[in-house]
CSV table of N, CA and C in Angstrom, one decimal:
chain,number,residue,atom,x,y,z
H,1,UNK,N,0.5,-54.1,46.0
H,1,UNK,CA,1.8,-53.8,45.7
H,1,UNK,C,1.7,-53.0,44.2
H,2,UNK,N,1.1,-53.7,43.5
H,2,UNK,CA,1.0,-53.3,41.9
H,2,UNK,C,0.5,-51.9,41.9
H,3,UNK,N,-0.7,-51.6,42.7
H,3,UNK,CA,-1.3,-50.3,42.6
H,3,UNK,C,-0.3,-49.3,43.0
H,4,UNK,N,0.5,-49.5,44.1
H,4,UNK,CA,1.4,-48.6,44.6
H,4,UNK,C,2.6,-48.2,43.6
H,5,UNK,N,3.1,-49.2,42.9
H,5,UNK,CA,4.0,-49.1,41.9
H,5,UNK,C,3.5,-48.1,40.7
H,6,UNK,N,2.4,-48.4,40.3
H,6,UNK,CA,1.6,-47.7,39.1
H,6,UNK,C,1.4,-46.3,39.7
H,7,UNK,N,0.9,-46.1,40.9
H,7,UNK,CA,0.6,-44.7,41.2
H,7,UNK,C,2.1,-44.0,41.3
H,8,UNK,N,3.2,-44.5,41.9
H,8,UNK,CA,4.4,-43.8,42.0
H,8,UNK,C,5.0,-43.5,40.5
H,9,UNK,N,4.8,-44.5,39.7
H,9,UNK,CA,5.2,-44.2,38.4
H,9,UNK,C,4.5,-43.1,37.6
H,10,UNK,N,3.1,-43.0,37.8
H,10,UNK,CA,2.3,-42.0,37.1
H,10,UNK,C,2.6,-40.6,37.9
H,11,UNK,N,2.8,-40.6,39.1
H,11,UNK,CA,3.1,-39.3,39.8
H,11,UNK,C,4.5,-39.0,39.4
H,12,UNK,N,5.5,-39.7,39.3
H,12,UNK,CA,6.7,-39.4,38.8
H,12,UNK,C,6.7,-38.7,37.4
H,13,UNK,N,6.1,-39.4,36.6
H,13,UNK,CA,5.8,-38.9,35.2
H,13,UNK,C,5.1,-37.4,35.2
H,14,UNK,N,4.2,-37.3,36.1
H,14,UNK,CA,3.3,-36.2,36.2
H,14,UNK,C,4.2,-35.0,36.6
H,15,UNK,N,5.1,-35.1,37.6
H,15,UNK,CA,5.9,-34.3,38.2
H,15,UNK,C,7.1,-33.8,37.1
H,16,UNK,N,7.5,-34.7,36.5
H,16,UNK,CA,8.6,-34.4,35.4
H,16,UNK,C,8.0,-33.5,34.4
H,17,UNK,N,6.7,-33.8,33.9
H,17,UNK,CA,6.0,-33.0,33.0
H,17,UNK,C,5.8,-31.7,33.4
H,18,UNK,N,5.4,-31.4,34.7
H,18,UNK,CA,5.2,-30.2,35.2
H,18,UNK,C,6.6,-29.4,35.3
H,19,UNK,N,7.6,-30.0,35.7
H,19,UNK,CA,8.9,-29.5,35.7
H,19,UNK,C,9.3,-28.9,34.5
H,20,UNK,N,9.3,-29.8,33.4
H,20,UNK,CA,9.7,-29.3,31.9
H,20,UNK,C,8.7,-28.0,31.6
H,21,UNK,N,7.5,-28.2,31.8
H,21,UNK,CA,6.6,-27.0,31.4
H,21,UNK,C,7.1,-25.8,32.2
H,22,UNK,N,7.3,-25.9,33.3
H,22,UNK,CA,7.6,-24.8,34.2
H,22,UNK,C,8.9,-24.2,33.9
H,23,UNK,N,10.0,-25.0,33.4
H,23,UNK,CA,11.3,-24.5,33.0
H,23,UNK,C,11.1,-23.8,31.6
H,24,UNK,N,10.3,-24.4,30.7
H,24,UNK,CA,10.0,-23.6,29.4
H,24,UNK,C,9.4,-22.2,29.6
H,25,UNK,N,8.5,-22.3,30.3
H,25,UNK,CA,7.8,-20.9,30.6
H,25,UNK,C,8.5,-20.0,31.1
H,26,UNK,N,9.3,-20.4,32.2
H,26,UNK,CA,10.2,-19.4,32.8
H,26,UNK,C,11.4,-18.9,31.8
H,27,UNK,N,11.9,-19.8,31.0
H,27,UNK,CA,12.9,-19.4,29.8
H,27,UNK,C,12.2,-18.4,28.9
H,28,UNK,N,10.9,-18.5,28.5
H,28,UNK,CA,10.4,-17.8,27.5
H,28,UNK,C,10.0,-16.4,28.1
H,29,UNK,N,9.6,-16.6,29.6
H,29,UNK,CA,9.2,-15.3,30.2
H,29,UNK,C,10.5,-14.3,30.4
H,30,UNK,N,11.6,-14.8,30.6
H,30,UNK,CA,12.9,-14.1,30.7
H,30,UNK,C,13.2,-13.5,29.5
H,31,UNK,N,13.0,-14.2,28.3
H,31,UNK,CA,13.5,-13.7,27.0
H,31,UNK,C,12.6,-12.4,26.6
H,32,UNK,N,11.3,-12.5,27.0
H,32,UNK,CA,10.4,-11.4,26.8
H,32,UNK,C,10.7,-10.2,27.5
H,33,UNK,N,11.0,-10.4,28.7
H,33,UNK,CA,11.4,-9.3,29.9
H,33,UNK,C,12.7,-8.7,29.4
H,34,UNK,N,13.6,-9.4,28.8
H,34,UNK,CA,14.8,-8.7,28.4
H,34,UNK,C,14.7,-7.6,27.1
H,35,UNK,N,13.7,-7.9,26.4
H,35,UNK,CA,13.5,-7.2,25.3
H,35,UNK,C,12.9,-5.6,25.6
H,36,UNK,N,12.3,-5.6,26.9
H,36,UNK,CA,11.6,-4.4,27.2
H,36,UNK,C,12.6,-3.6,28.2
H,37,UNK,N,13.2,-2.7,27.7
H,37,UNK,CA,14.1,-1.8,28.3
H,37,UNK,C,13.5,-0.6,28.8
H,38,UNK,N,13.4,-0.3,30.1
H,38,UNK,CA,12.8,0.8,30.7
H,38,UNK,C,13.8,2.0,30.9
H,39,UNK,N,13.6,3.1,30.3
H,39,UNK,CA,14.4,4.3,30.4
H,39,UNK,C,13.6,5.3,31.0
H,40,UNK,N,14.2,6.1,32.1
H,40,UNK,CA,13.6,7.1,32.6
H,40,UNK,C,13.6,8.5,31.9
H,41,UNK,N,12.7,9.3,32.3
H,41,UNK,CA,12.7,10.6,31.7
H,41,UNK,C,13.3,11.8,32.3
H,42,UNK,N,14.0,11.4,33.5
H,42,UNK,CA,14.6,12.5,34.3
H,42,UNK,C,15.7,13.2,33.7
H,43,UNK,N,15.8,14.5,34.0
H,43,UNK,CA,17.0,15.2,33.4
H,43,UNK,C,18.0,15.3,34.4
H,44,UNK,N,17.8,14.9,35.7
H,44,UNK,CA,18.8,15.0,36.6
H,44,UNK,C,20.1,14.0,36.4
H,45,UNK,N,21.3,14.6,36.7
H,45,UNK,CA,22.5,13.7,36.4
H,45,UNK,C,22.6,12.7,37.7
H,46,UNK,N,22.8,11.5,37.5
H,46,UNK,CA,23.0,10.5,38.6
H,46,UNK,C,24.4,10.6,39.1
H,47,UNK,N,24.3,10.8,40.5
H,47,UNK,CA,25.7,10.9,41.1
H,47,UNK,C,26.1,9.7,41.9
H,48,UNK,N,27.0,8.9,41.4
H,48,UNK,CA,27.3,7.7,42.0
H,48,UNK,C,28.4,7.8,43.0
H,49,UNK,N,29.2,8.9,43.0
H,49,UNK,CA,30.5,9.1,43.8
H,49,UNK,C,30.7,10.5,44.2
H,50,UNK,N,30.7,10.9,45.6
H,50,UNK,CA,31.2,12.2,45.7
H,50,UNK,C,32.3,12.0,46.7
H,51,UNK,N,33.4,12.7,46.4
H,51,UNK,CA,34.6,12.7,47.3
H,51,UNK,C,34.3,13.3,48.5
H,52,UNK,N,34.8,12.7,49.4
H,52,UNK,CA,34.6,13.1,50.8
H,52,UNK,C,35.8,12.5,51.8
H,53,UNK,N,35.8,13.0,52.9
H,53,UNK,CA,36.8,12.7,53.9
H,53,UNK,C,36.6,11.2,54.3
H,54,UNK,N,35.5,10.8,54.5
H,54,UNK,CA,35.1,9.5,54.8
H,54,UNK,C,35.6,8.4,53.7
H,55,UNK,N,35.4,8.9,52.5
H,55,UNK,CA,35.7,8.0,51.2
H,55,UNK,C,37.2,8.0,51.2
H,56,UNK,N,38.0,9.1,51.5
H,56,UNK,CA,39.5,9.0,51.4
H,56,UNK,C,40.0,8.1,52.5
H,57,UNK,N,39.5,8.1,53.8
H,57,UNK,CA,39.9,7.4,54.8
H,57,UNK,C,39.8,5.7,54.2
H,58,UNK,N,38.5,5.5,53.8
H,58,UNK,CA,38.2,4.3,53.3
H,58,UNK,C,39.2,3.7,52.3
H,59,UNK,N,39.6,4.5,51.2
H,59,UNK,CA,40.5,4.2,50.2
H,59,UNK,C,41.8,4.0,50.6
H,60,UNK,N,42.2,4.8,51.6
H,60,UNK,CA,43.7,4.6,52.2
H,60,UNK,C,43.7,3.4,52.9
H,61,UNK,N,42.7,2.9,53.7
H,61,UNK,CA,42.8,1.8,54.5
H,61,UNK,C,42.7,0.4,53.5
H,62,UNK,N,41.8,0.6,52.4
H,62,UNK,CA,41.6,-0.5,51.4
H,62,UNK,C,43.0,-0.7,50.7
H,63,UNK,N,43.8,0.1,50.5
H,63,UNK,CA,45.2,-0.2,49.7
H,63,UNK,C,45.9,-1.0,50.6
């Protein structure tokens, strides 16, 4: 019975340590990724919306 308790205690401590290590590495990884902004070199204008009959129907029904 004593061996089982010791094993469970050690495994719980090991899992907690791995969890803390994983969380800190993820936090630092996200911080580094935010600093690298990727910008394209395309000269094309990005079109997000084009007026069309279908869009007009959608907006009329949405109101």
